[in-house]
XYZ file of C-alpha atoms in Angstrom:
241
model
C 23.367 3.836 -12.864
C 23.426 4.789 -9.416
C 25.933 7.776 -9.851
C 25.239 10.431 -7.365
C 22.612 8.533 -5.589
C 23.488 7.184 -1.703
C 22.082 4.171 -0.097
C 22.155 2.391 3.420
C 22.001 -1.343 3.474
C 21.305 -2.912 6.998
C 22.766 -6.250 7.419
C 25.208 -5.309 5.140
C 28.689 -6.898 5.975
C 27.371 -10.517 4.997
C 24.915 -12.462 2.912
C 22.672 -10.582 0.540
C 23.029 -7.712 2.082
C 26.791 -7.778 1.589
C 26.114 -8.724 -2.350
C 23.597 -6.029 -2.204
C 26.007 -3.282 -0.952
C 28.902 -4.448 -3.497
C 26.058 -4.296 -6.288
C 25.204 -1.017 -5.840
C 29.061 0.555 -5.252
C 29.594 -1.172 -8.620
C 27.103 0.732 -10.471
C 28.477 4.199 -8.938
C 26.213 4.109 -5.521
C 27.508 5.479 -2.357
C 26.799 2.900 0.121
C 26.418 2.741 3.818
C 25.860 -1.148 5.471
C 25.479 -1.674 8.988
C 26.906 -4.182 11.241
C 26.448 -5.339 14.506
C 29.631 -6.981 15.616
C 32.060 -8.701 12.888
C 34.220 -5.683 12.303
C 36.911 -7.956 10.432
C 34.198 -9.107 8.045
C 33.317 -5.542 7.998
C 36.446 -3.913 7.051
C 36.898 -6.237 4.264
C 33.874 -5.213 2.966
C 34.708 -1.165 3.546
C 36.807 1.097 1.147
C 36.201 4.020 3.134
C 34.964 6.145 0.183
C 32.017 4.218 -1.846
C 31.302 1.668 0.841
C 31.596 2.566 4.245
C 30.302 0.402 7.278
C 28.839 1.514 10.365
C 28.442 -0.419 13.715
C 24.905 -0.215 14.809
C 22.118 -2.345 15.881
C 19.192 -1.510 14.350
C 16.508 -2.799 16.965
C 17.653 0.319 18.955
C 15.591 3.368 17.830
C 18.238 5.598 19.211
C 21.437 4.140 17.021
C 19.113 3.833 14.052
C 18.301 7.714 14.516
C 22.163 8.161 14.388
C 23.261 6.095 12.186
C 20.810 8.099 9.438
C 21.993 11.575 10.699
C 25.754 10.499 10.476
C 24.989 9.418 6.454
C 23.141 12.303 5.938
C 25.872 14.321 7.387
C 28.904 12.549 5.781
C 26.596 12.625 1.866
C 24.467 14.960 1.798
C 21.092 12.668 1.167
C 19.692 9.403 1.140
C 18.050 7.763 -2.326
C 17.986 4.271 -1.002
C 17.110 2.134 1.701
C 17.387 -1.601 1.946
C 15.989 -3.225 4.891
C 17.730 -6.737 4.960
C 18.762 -7.424 8.399
C 17.901 -10.074 9.888
C 17.933 -13.184 11.915
C 16.568 -16.824 12.869
C 15.711 -18.734 15.437
C 13.795 -21.650 14.300
C 11.920 -23.786 16.609
C 8.564 -25.470 17.370
C 6.132 -22.938 18.651
C 6.224 -25.415 21.774
C 9.672 -24.731 22.676
C 10.370 -21.502 21.164
C 10.819 -18.781 24.220
C 9.441 -15.868 24.783
C 13.598 -14.327 23.781
C 13.266 -16.313 20.659
C 10.788 -14.181 19.490
C 11.297 -11.001 20.512
C 14.856 -11.200 18.876
C 13.393 -12.297 15.508
C 10.814 -9.680 15.960
C 13.058 -6.985 17.040
C 15.437 -7.705 14.134
C 13.402 -8.137 11.511
C 10.756 -6.284 11.718
C 11.273 -3.560 14.491
C 14.891 -2.897 12.890
C 13.032 -2.111 9.466
C 10.450 0.388 11.299
C 13.491 2.343 13.362
C 15.553 2.806 10.000
C 12.795 3.401 7.456
C 11.340 5.800 10.816
C 14.496 7.913 9.793
C 14.829 7.636 6.499
C 11.692 8.470 5.530
C 12.099 12.027 6.938
C 15.111 12.099 4.771
C 13.094 11.122 1.266
C 10.180 13.392 2.267
C 12.268 16.860 2.320
C 14.195 15.524 -1.033
C 10.294 14.447 -2.427
C 12.355 11.408 -3.643
C 13.667 8.076 -2.690
C 13.257 4.367 -2.579
C 12.861 1.720 -0.260
C 13.617 -2.089 -0.751
C 12.367 -4.694 2.190
C 14.021 -8.023 2.127
C 11.464 -10.282 3.061
C 10.496 -14.268 2.793
C 8.490 -16.650 0.837
C 7.920 -17.951 4.329
C 6.205 -14.559 5.492
C 3.951 -15.428 2.598
C 3.105 -19.379 2.716
C 4.679 -20.095 6.440
C 7.300 -22.480 7.457
C 7.194 -24.831 10.196
C 9.424 -24.358 12.478
C 9.088 -20.562 12.255
C 6.159 -19.146 13.720
C 8.800 -16.322 14.581
C 10.547 -15.611 11.608
C 7.006 -16.091 9.324
C 5.143 -13.769 11.351
C 8.197 -11.217 11.219
C 8.396 -11.759 7.297
C 4.874 -11.322 6.595
C 4.582 -8.041 8.604
C 7.409 -6.735 6.799
C 5.376 -7.098 3.523
C 2.191 -5.592 5.794
C 4.697 -2.778 6.261
C 5.764 -2.140 2.596
C 1.936 -2.360 1.635
C 0.943 0.435 4.301
C 4.058 2.597 3.475
C 3.433 2.315 -0.294
C 0.592 3.996 -0.313
C 1.036 6.651 2.935
C 4.187 8.052 0.636
C 3.449 7.773 -2.735
C 2.246 11.265 -3.461
C 5.778 12.400 -2.413
C 7.439 10.357 -4.982
C 9.062 7.578 -2.972
C 8.652 3.789 -3.993
C 8.506 0.675 -1.290
C 8.587 -2.647 -2.212
C 9.766 -6.146 -1.131
C 11.898 -8.960 -2.169
C 10.517 -11.997 -0.675
C 13.215 -14.399 -1.473
C 13.644 -18.164 -1.208
C 16.422 -20.546 0.235
C 19.782 -18.344 -0.790
C 23.685 -19.605 -0.180
C 24.201 -18.052 3.210
C 25.757 -18.484 6.504
C 21.819 -19.480 8.033
C 21.409 -22.193 4.918
C 25.212 -23.020 5.269
C 24.604 -24.090 8.605
C 21.868 -26.698 7.770
C 22.211 -30.352 8.219
C 23.437 -31.989 4.915
C 19.894 -33.999 5.146
C 17.900 -31.420 5.179
C 19.298 -29.372 3.162
C 19.149 -32.004 0.154
C 15.654 -32.554 1.266
C 15.143 -28.394 0.607
C 16.782 -28.036 -2.734
C 14.574 -31.340 -3.405
C 11.406 -29.315 -3.206
C 13.194 -26.290 -5.284
C 11.810 -26.819 -9.010
C 14.726 -25.090 -10.488
C 16.523 -27.980 -8.133
C 19.182 -25.131 -6.135
C 19.372 -22.856 -3.712
C 20.393 -19.471 -5.328
C 23.471 -17.767 -4.687
C 23.537 -13.917 -2.904
C 24.761 -12.067 -6.647
C 21.415 -13.323 -8.189
C 19.636 -11.944 -5.485
C 21.653 -8.651 -5.715
C 20.590 -8.198 -9.567
C 17.494 -8.471 -8.403
C 17.755 -6.056 -5.537
C 19.732 -3.680 -8.215
C 16.309 -3.589 -10.753
C 14.069 -2.605 -7.552
C 15.574 0.195 -6.367
C 16.694 1.651 -9.895
C 14.673 4.276 -12.098
C 13.800 1.223 -14.092
C 11.398 0.223 -11.316
C 10.055 3.882 -10.704
C 6.614 2.996 -11.426
C 6.481 0.119 -8.806
C 5.100 0.595 -5.549
C 3.917 -1.492 -2.839
C 4.822 -4.967 -4.784
C 6.498 -7.789 -3.466
C 8.662 -10.263 -6.016
C 9.242 -13.490 -5.375
C 12.632 -14.949 -6.297
C 12.705 -18.361 -5.039
C 13.392 -20.913 -7.845
C 9.586 -21.331 -8.189
C 9.371 -23.432 -4.288
C 6.292 -21.239 -3.820
C 4.503 -22.167 -6.779
């Protein structure tokens, strides 16, 4: 399905990003993924040919620019961008520090801007491409204790819709995937009591696996979704019904 295509997946060394990177490579794409610190985990995923890791901090405008240049120089083109890198610093607003706010907004929202800013130039010259922003139902319905995270994810939704209007005329699509609770390091750190409470709120009665999210992401960046842009697809087990 993706033979000859080149993808960048930010935050691709683990969790949802890792599953998306593996799924794209399985379907024939060349995949470049970013990671910040855990080189050992990145090396487990990278194979030096179809999946290549790049140590880069997407919150840094210059590093994002260098990354895009390296990928373009290595593979000759960039067809797919998945803005997946994200963090949480959950606290009630009354106890949230400025750093808690800045770290989350810088990674989740500014990181998406930084990468997209440089990738879009490549896609505009190609007159083709697709961008997928991994957001959250927290950005749609809001979550107590996640004012920073909800703000960043709601920002990604606005970013998606505005950019989709800007670049549709050059055959570049932009969509967002709004996820519910997925089995990752973030949800794995939840205490058992809170975890069971969350599961009890999900109509399907379970937390999703990253591979399930990857399959939806594949569709959204594939030719099958070529007439879809500016859309936010909720995959949350019915949590936000």
